[in-house]
PDB file of C-alpha atoms in Angstrom:
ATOM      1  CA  UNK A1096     -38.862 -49.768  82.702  1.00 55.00           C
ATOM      2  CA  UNK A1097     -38.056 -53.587  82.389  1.00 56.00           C
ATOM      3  CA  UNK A1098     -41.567 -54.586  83.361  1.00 55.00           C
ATOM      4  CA  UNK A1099     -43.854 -52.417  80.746  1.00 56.00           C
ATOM      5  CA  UNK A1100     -43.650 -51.553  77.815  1.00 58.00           C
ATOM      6  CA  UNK A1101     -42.538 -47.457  78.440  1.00 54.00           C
ATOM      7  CA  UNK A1102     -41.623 -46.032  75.210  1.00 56.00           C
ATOM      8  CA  UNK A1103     -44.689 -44.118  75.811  1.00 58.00           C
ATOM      9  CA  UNK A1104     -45.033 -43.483  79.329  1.00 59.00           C
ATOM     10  CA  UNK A1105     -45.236 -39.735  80.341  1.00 63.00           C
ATOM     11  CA  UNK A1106     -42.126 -39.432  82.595  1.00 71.00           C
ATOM     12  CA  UNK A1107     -39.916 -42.034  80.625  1.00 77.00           C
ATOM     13  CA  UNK A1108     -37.390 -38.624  79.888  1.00 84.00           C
ATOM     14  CA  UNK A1109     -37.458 -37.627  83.829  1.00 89.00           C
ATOM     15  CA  UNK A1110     -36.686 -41.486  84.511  1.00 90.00           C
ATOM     16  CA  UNK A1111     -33.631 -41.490  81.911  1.00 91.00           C
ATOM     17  CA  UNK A1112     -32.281 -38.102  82.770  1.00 93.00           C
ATOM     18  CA  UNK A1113     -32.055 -39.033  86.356  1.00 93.00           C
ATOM     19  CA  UNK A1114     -30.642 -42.084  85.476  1.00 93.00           C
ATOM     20  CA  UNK A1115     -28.010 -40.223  83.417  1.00 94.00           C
ATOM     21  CA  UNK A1116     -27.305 -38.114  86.482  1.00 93.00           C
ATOM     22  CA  UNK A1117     -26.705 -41.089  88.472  1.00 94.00           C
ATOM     23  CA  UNK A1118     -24.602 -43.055  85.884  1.00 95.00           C
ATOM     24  CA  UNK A1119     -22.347 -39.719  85.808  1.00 94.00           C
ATOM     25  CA  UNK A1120     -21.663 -38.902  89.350  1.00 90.00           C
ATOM     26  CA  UNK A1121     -20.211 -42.885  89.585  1.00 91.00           C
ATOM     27  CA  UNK A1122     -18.242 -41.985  86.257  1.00 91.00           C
ATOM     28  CA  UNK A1123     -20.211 -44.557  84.410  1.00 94.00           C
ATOM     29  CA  UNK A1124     -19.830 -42.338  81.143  1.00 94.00           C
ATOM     30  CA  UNK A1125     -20.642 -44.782  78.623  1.00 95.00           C
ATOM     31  CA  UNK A1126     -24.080 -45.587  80.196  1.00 95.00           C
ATOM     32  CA  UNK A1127     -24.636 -41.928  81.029  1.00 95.00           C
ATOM     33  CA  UNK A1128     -24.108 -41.342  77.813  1.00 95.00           C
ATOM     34  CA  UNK A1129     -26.688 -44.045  76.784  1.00 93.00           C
ATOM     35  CA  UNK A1130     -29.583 -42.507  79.474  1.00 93.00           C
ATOM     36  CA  UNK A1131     -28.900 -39.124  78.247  1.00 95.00           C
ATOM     37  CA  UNK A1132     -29.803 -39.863  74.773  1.00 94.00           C
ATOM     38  CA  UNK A1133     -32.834 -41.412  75.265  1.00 92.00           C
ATOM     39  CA  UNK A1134     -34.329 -38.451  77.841  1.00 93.00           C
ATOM     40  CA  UNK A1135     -32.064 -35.948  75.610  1.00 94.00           C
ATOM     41  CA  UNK A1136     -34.945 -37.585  72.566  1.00 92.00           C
ATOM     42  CA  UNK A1137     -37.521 -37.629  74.555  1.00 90.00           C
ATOM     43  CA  UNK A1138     -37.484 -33.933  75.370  1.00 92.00           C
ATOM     44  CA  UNK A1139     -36.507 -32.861  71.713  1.00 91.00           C
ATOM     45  CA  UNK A1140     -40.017 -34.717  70.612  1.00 90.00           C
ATOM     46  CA  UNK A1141     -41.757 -32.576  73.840  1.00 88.00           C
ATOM     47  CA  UNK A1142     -39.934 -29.427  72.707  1.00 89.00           C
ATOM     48  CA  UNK A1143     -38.842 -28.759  76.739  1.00 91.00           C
ATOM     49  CA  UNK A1144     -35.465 -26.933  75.446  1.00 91.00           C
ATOM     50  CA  UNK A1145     -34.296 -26.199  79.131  1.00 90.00           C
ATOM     51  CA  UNK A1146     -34.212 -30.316  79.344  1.00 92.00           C
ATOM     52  CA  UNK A1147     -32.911 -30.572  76.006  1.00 94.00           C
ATOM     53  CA  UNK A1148     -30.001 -27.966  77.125  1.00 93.00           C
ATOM     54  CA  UNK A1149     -29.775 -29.924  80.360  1.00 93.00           C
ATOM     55  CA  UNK A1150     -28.714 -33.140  78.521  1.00 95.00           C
ATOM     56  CA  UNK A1151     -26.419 -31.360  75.883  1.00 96.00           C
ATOM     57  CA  UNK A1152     -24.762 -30.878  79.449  1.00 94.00           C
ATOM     58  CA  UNK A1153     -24.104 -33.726  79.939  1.00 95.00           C
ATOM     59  CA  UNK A1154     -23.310 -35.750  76.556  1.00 96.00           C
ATOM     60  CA  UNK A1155     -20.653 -32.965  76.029  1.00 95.00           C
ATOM     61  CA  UNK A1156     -19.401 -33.304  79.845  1.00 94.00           C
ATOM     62  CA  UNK A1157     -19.003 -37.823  79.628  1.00 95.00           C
ATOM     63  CA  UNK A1158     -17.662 -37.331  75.779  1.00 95.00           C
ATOM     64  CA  UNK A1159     -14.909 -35.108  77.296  1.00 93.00           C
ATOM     65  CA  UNK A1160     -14.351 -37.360  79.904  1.00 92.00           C
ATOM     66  CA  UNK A1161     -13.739 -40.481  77.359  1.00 94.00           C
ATOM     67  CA  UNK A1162     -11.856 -38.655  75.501  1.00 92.00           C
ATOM     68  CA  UNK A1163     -14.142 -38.471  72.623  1.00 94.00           C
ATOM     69  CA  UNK A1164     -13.089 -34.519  71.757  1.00 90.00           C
ATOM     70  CA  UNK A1165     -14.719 -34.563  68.454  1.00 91.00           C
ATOM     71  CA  UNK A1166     -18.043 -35.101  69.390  1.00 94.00           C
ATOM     72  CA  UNK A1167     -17.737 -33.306  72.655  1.00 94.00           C
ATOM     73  CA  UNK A1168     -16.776 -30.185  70.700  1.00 92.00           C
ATOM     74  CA  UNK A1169     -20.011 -30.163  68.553  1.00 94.00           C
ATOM     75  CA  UNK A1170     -21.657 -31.143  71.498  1.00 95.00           C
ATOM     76  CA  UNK A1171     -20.423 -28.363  73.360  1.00 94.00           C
ATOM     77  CA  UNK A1172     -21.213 -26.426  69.945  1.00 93.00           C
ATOM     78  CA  UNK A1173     -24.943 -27.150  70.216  1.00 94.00           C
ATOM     79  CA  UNK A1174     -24.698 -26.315  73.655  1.00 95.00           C
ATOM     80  CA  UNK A1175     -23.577 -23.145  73.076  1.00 92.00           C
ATOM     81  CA  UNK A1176     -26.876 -22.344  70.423  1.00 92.00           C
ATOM     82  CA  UNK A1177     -29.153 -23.467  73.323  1.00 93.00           C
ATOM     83  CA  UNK A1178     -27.852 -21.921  76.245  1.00 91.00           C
ATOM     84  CA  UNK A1179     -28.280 -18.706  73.885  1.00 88.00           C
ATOM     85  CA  UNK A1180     -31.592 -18.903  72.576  1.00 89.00           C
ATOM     86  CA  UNK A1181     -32.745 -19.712  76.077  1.00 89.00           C
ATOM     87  CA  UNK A1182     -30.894 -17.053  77.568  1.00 87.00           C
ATOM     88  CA  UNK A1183     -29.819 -19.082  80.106  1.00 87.00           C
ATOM     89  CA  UNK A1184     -26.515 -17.472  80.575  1.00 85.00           C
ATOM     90  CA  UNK A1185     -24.572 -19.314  83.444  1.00 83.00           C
ATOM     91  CA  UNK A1186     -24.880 -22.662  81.577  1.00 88.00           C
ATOM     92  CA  UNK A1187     -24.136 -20.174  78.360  1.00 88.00           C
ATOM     93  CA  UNK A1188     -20.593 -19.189  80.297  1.00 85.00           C
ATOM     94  CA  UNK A1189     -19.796 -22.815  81.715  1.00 85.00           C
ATOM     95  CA  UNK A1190     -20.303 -24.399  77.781  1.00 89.00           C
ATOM     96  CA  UNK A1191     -18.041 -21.612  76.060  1.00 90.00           C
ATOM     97  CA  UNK A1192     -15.493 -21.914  78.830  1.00 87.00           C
ATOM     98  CA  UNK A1193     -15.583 -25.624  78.589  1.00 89.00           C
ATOM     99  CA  UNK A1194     -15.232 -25.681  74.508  1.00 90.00           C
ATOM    100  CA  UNK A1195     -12.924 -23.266  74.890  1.00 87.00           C
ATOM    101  CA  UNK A1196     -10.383 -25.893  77.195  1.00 84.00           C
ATOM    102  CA  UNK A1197     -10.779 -28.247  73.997  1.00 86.00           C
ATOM    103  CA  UNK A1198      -9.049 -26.081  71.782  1.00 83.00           C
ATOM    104  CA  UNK A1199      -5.734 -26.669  70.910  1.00 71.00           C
ATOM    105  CA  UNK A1200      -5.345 -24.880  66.907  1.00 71.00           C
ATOM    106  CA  UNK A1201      -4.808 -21.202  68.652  1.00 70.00           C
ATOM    107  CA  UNK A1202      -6.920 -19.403  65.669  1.00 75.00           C
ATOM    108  CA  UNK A1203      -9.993 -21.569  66.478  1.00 78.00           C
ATOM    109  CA  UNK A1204      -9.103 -20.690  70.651  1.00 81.00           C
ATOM    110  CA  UNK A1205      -8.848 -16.985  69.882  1.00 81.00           C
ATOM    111  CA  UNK A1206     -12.980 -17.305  67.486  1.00 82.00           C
ATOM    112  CA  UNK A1207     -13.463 -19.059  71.276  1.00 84.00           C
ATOM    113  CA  UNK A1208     -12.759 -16.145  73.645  1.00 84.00           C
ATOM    114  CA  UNK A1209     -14.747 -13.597  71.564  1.00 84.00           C
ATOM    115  CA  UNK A1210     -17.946 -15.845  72.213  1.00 82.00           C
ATOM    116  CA  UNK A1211     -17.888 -14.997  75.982  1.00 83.00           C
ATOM    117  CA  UNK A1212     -18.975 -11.176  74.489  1.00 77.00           C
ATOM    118  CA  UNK A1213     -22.279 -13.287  73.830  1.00 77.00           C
ATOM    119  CA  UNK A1214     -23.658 -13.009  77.697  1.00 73.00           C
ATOM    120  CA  UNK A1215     -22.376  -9.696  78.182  1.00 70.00           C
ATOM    121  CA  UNK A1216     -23.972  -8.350  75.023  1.00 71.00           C
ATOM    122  CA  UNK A1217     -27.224  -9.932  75.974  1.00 67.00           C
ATOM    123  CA  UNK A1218     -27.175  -9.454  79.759  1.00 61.00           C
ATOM    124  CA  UNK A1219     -25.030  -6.203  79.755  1.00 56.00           C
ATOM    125  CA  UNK A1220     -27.667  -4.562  82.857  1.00 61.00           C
ATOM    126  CA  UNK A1221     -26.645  -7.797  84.658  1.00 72.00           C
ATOM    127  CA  UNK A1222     -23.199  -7.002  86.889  1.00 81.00           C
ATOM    128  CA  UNK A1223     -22.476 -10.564  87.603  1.00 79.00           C
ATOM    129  CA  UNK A1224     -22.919 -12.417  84.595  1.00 78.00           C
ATOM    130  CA  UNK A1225     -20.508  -9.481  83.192  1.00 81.00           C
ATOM    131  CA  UNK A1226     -18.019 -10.262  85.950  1.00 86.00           C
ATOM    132  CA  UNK A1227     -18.523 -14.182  85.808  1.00 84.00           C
ATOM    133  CA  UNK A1228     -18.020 -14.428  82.036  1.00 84.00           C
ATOM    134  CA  UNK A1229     -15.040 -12.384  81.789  1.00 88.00           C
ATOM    135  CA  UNK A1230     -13.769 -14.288  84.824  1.00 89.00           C
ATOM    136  CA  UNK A1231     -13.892 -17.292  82.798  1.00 87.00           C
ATOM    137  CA  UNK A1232     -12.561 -15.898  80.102  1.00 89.00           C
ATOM    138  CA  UNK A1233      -9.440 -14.917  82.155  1.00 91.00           C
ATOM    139  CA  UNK A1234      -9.238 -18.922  83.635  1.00 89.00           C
ATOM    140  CA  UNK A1235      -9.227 -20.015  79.597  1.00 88.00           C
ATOM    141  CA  UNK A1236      -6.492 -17.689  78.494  1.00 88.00           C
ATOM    142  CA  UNK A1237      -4.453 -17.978  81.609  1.00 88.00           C
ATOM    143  CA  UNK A1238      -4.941 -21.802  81.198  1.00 84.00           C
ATOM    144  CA  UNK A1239      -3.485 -21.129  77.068  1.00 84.00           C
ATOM    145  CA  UNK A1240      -1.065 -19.075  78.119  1.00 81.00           C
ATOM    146  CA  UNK A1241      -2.386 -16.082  76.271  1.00 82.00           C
ATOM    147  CA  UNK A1242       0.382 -13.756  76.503  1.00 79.00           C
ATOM    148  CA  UNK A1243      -0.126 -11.881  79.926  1.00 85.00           C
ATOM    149  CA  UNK A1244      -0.481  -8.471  78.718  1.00 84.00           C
ATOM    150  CA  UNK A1245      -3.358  -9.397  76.856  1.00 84.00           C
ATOM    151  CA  UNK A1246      -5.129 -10.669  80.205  1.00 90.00           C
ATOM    152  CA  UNK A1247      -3.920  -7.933  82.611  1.00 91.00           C
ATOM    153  CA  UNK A1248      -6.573  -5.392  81.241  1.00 88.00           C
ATOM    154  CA  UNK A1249      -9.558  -8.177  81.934  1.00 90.00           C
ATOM    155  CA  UNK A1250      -7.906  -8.082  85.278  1.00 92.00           C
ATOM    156  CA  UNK A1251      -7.653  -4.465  85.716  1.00 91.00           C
ATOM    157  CA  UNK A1252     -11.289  -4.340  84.469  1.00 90.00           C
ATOM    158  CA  UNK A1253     -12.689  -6.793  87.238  1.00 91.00           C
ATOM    159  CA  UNK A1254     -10.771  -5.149  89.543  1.00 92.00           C
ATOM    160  CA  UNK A1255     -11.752  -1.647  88.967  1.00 91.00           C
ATOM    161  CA  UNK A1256     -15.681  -2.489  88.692  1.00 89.00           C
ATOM    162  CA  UNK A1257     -15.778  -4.754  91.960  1.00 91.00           C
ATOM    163  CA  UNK A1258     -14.446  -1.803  93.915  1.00 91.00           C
ATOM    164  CA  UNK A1259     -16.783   0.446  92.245  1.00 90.00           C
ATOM    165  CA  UNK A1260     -19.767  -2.038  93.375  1.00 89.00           C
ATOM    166  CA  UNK A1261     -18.169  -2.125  96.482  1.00 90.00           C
ATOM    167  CA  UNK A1262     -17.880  -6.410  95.758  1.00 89.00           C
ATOM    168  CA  UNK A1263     -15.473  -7.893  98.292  1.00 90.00           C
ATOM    169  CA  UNK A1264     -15.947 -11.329  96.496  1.00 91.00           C
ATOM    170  CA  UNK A1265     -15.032 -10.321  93.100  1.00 91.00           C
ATOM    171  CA  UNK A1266     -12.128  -8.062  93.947  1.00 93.00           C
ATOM    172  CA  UNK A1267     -10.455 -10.799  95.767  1.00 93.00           C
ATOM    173  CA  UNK A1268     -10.698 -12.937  92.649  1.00 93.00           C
ATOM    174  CA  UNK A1269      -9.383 -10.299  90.604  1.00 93.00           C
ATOM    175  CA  UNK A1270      -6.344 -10.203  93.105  1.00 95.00           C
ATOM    176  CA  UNK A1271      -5.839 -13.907  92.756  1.00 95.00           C
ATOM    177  CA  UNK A1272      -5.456 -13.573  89.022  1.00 94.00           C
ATOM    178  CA  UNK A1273      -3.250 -10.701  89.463  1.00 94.00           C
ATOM    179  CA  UNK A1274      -1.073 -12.463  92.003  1.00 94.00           C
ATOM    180  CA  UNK A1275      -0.630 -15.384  89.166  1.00 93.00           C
ATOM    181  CA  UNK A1276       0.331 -12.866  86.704  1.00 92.00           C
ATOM    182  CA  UNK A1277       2.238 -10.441  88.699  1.00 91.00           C
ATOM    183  CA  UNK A1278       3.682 -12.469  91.956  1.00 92.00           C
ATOM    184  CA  UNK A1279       3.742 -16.433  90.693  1.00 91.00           C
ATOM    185  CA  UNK A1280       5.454 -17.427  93.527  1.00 93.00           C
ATOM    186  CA  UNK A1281       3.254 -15.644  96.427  1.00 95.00           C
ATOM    187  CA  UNK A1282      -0.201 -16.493  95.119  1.00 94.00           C
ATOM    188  CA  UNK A1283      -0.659 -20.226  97.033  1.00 94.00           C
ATOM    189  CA  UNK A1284       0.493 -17.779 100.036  1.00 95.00           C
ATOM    190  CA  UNK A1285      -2.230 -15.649  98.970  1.00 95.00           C
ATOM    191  CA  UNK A1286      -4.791 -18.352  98.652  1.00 95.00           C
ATOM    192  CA  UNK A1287      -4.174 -19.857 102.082  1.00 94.00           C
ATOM    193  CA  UNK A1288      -4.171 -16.490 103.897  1.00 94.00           C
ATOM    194  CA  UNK A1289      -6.789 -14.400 101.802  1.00 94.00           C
ATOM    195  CA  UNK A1290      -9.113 -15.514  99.470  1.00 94.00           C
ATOM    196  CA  UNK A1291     -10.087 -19.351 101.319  1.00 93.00           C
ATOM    197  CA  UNK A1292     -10.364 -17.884 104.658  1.00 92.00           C
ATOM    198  CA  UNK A1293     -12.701 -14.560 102.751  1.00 92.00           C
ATOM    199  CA  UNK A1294     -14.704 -17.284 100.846  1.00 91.00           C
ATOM    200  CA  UNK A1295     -15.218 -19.290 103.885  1.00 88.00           C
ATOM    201  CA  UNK A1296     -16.986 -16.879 105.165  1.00 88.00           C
ATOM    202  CA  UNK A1297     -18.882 -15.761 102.523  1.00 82.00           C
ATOM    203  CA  UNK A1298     -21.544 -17.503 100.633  1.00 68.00           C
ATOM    204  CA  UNK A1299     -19.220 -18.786  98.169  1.00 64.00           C
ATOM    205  CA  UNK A1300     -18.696 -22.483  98.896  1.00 65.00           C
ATOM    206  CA  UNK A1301     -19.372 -23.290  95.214  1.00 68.00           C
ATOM    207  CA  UNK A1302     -15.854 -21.523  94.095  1.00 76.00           C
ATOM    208  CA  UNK A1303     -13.826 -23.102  97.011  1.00 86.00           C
ATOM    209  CA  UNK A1304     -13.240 -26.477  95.491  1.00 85.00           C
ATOM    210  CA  UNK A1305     -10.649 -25.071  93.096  1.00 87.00           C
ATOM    211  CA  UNK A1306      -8.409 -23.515  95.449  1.00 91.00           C
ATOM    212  CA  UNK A1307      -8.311 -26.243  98.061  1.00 91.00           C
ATOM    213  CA  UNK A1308      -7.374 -28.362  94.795  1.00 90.00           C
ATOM    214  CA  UNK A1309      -4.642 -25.874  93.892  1.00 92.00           C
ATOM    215  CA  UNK A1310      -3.175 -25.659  97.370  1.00 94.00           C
ATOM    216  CA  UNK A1311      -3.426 -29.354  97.745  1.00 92.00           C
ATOM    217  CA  UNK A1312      -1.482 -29.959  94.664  1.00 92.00           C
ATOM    218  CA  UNK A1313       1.226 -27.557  95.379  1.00 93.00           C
ATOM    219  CA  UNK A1314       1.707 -29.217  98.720  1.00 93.00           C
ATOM    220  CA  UNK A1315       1.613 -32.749  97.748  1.00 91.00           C
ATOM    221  CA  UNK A1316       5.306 -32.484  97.162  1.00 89.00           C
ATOM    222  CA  UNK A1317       6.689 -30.392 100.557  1.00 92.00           C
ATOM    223  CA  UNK A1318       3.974 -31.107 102.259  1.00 92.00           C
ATOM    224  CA  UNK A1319       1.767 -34.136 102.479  1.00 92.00           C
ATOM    225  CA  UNK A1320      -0.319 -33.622 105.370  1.00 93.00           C
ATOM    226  CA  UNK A1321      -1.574 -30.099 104.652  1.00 92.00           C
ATOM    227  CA  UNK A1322      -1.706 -31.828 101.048  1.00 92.00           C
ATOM    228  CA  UNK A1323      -4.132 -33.652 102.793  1.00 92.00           C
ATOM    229  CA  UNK A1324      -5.819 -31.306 104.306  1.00 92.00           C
ATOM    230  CA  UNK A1325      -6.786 -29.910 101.356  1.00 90.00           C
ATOM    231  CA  UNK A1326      -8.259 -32.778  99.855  1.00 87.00           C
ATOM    232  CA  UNK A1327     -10.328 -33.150 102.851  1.00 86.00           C
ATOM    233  CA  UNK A1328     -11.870 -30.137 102.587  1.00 86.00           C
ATOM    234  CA  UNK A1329     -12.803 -30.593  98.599  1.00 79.00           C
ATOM    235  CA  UNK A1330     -14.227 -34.645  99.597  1.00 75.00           C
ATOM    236  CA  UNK A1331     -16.012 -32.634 102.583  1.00 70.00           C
ATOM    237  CA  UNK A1332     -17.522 -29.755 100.436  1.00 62.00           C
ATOM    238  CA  UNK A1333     -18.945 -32.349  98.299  1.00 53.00           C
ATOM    239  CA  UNK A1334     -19.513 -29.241  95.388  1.00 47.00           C
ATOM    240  CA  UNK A1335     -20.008 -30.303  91.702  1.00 46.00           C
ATOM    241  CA  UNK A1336     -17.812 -28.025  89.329  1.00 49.00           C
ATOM    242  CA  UNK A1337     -18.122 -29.669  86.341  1.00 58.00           C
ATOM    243  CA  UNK A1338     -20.767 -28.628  83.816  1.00 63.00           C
ATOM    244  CA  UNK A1339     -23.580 -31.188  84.125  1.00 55.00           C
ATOM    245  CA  UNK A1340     -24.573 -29.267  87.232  1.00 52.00           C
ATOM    246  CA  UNK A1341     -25.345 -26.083  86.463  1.00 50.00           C
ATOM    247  CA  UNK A1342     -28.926 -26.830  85.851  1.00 52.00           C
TER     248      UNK A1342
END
């Protein structure tokens, strides 16, 4: 890029979005934010809207990270508009749930939890989009502190449906939720015994990374070298949670 002139050059976008990628995973957001809106450009002129929804990804992921909540909020925003008219629904989830962590004014937070209807509306034949989003949805108002009784029927809902599709995966998650409602104090005991060791052996690696956080936080203070343990295991899963990757 330094050598020729390659404002034109077919694959200038591919060269800048996987420089953005790269400049992210060091936590270089400022110059991830600077590849992204070149290739983020570049694919807007080529009207490729799965790259263009790739790289709204992003900018909204780095603005969060500096801080920048304003312009990660319309970020998210356009995100949001994307995701939907390309009916790509996981990144549709991941961008509501993500805008929906920036909200702090509680009217604008409850507008935000009626937008994860949006995939279910539009995907409402597909079982695990249905159970994904309103998972999500649960995380967000758990993480608001949404009064519980408002949550409990999500619960119930997840709960009910993955035993009627006989899903061992989802039901455990709903239990996990319930446990935090119902039983604070014995869901890290619930964690460690049930859901890690089911996940483990499922093909679920991608979900694991939260709860060897959560266990490794609630040890750090009783128990530092299952504390470390924990971490371990999230360095050695190597999983990306964070929005950018669900491409």
């Amino acid at each position: 890029l330094k050598k020729t002139n390659a404002i034109n050059v077919s694959y200038r976008g591919d060269i800048d979005y996987a420089l953005a990628l790269c400049y992210y995973n060091l936590n270089e957001y400022e110059k991830a934010l600077n590849s992204t809106i070149f290739a983020y450009r570049y694919y807007q002129n080529e009207d490729n809207f799965q790259q263009v929804g790739h790289c709204l990804a992003i900018l909204a992921d780095s603005y969060k990270n500096l801080n920048l909540n304003e312009e990660a909020e319309a970020t998210y925003k356009k995100l949001i508009r994307t995701s939907e008219m390309l009916g790509n629904h996981k990144l549709l989830n991941k961008g509501i749930y993500e805008y929906g962590l920036l909200q702090t004014n509680k009217v604008i937070l409850e507008e935000t939890l009626t937008l994860f209807d949006l995939p279910l509306e539009q995907n409402s034949g597909d079982v695990s989009t249905q159970l994904e989003s309103i998972l999500s949805k649960i995380d967000l108002m758990m993480k608001s502190n949404i009064h519980k009784d408002k949550i409990q029927k999500y619960v119930k809902y997840i709960k009910n449906l993955s035993l009627q599709i006989e899903d061992k995966t989802y039901y455990f998650l709903s239990l996990y939720y319930e446990y935090k409602i119902e039983k604070p104090s014995q869901v890290n005991d619930f964690l460690e015994k049930k859901l890690i060791p089911f996940l483990e052996k499922s093909d679920c690696s991608s979900k694991l990374i939260v709860y060897y956080k959560e266990l490794a936080d609630y040890y750090e203070s009783i128990d530092l070298k299952k504390s470390l343990y924990y971490l371990k295991k999230c360095m050695h899963k190597n999983e990306y949670t964070n929005l950018a990757h669900i491409i």
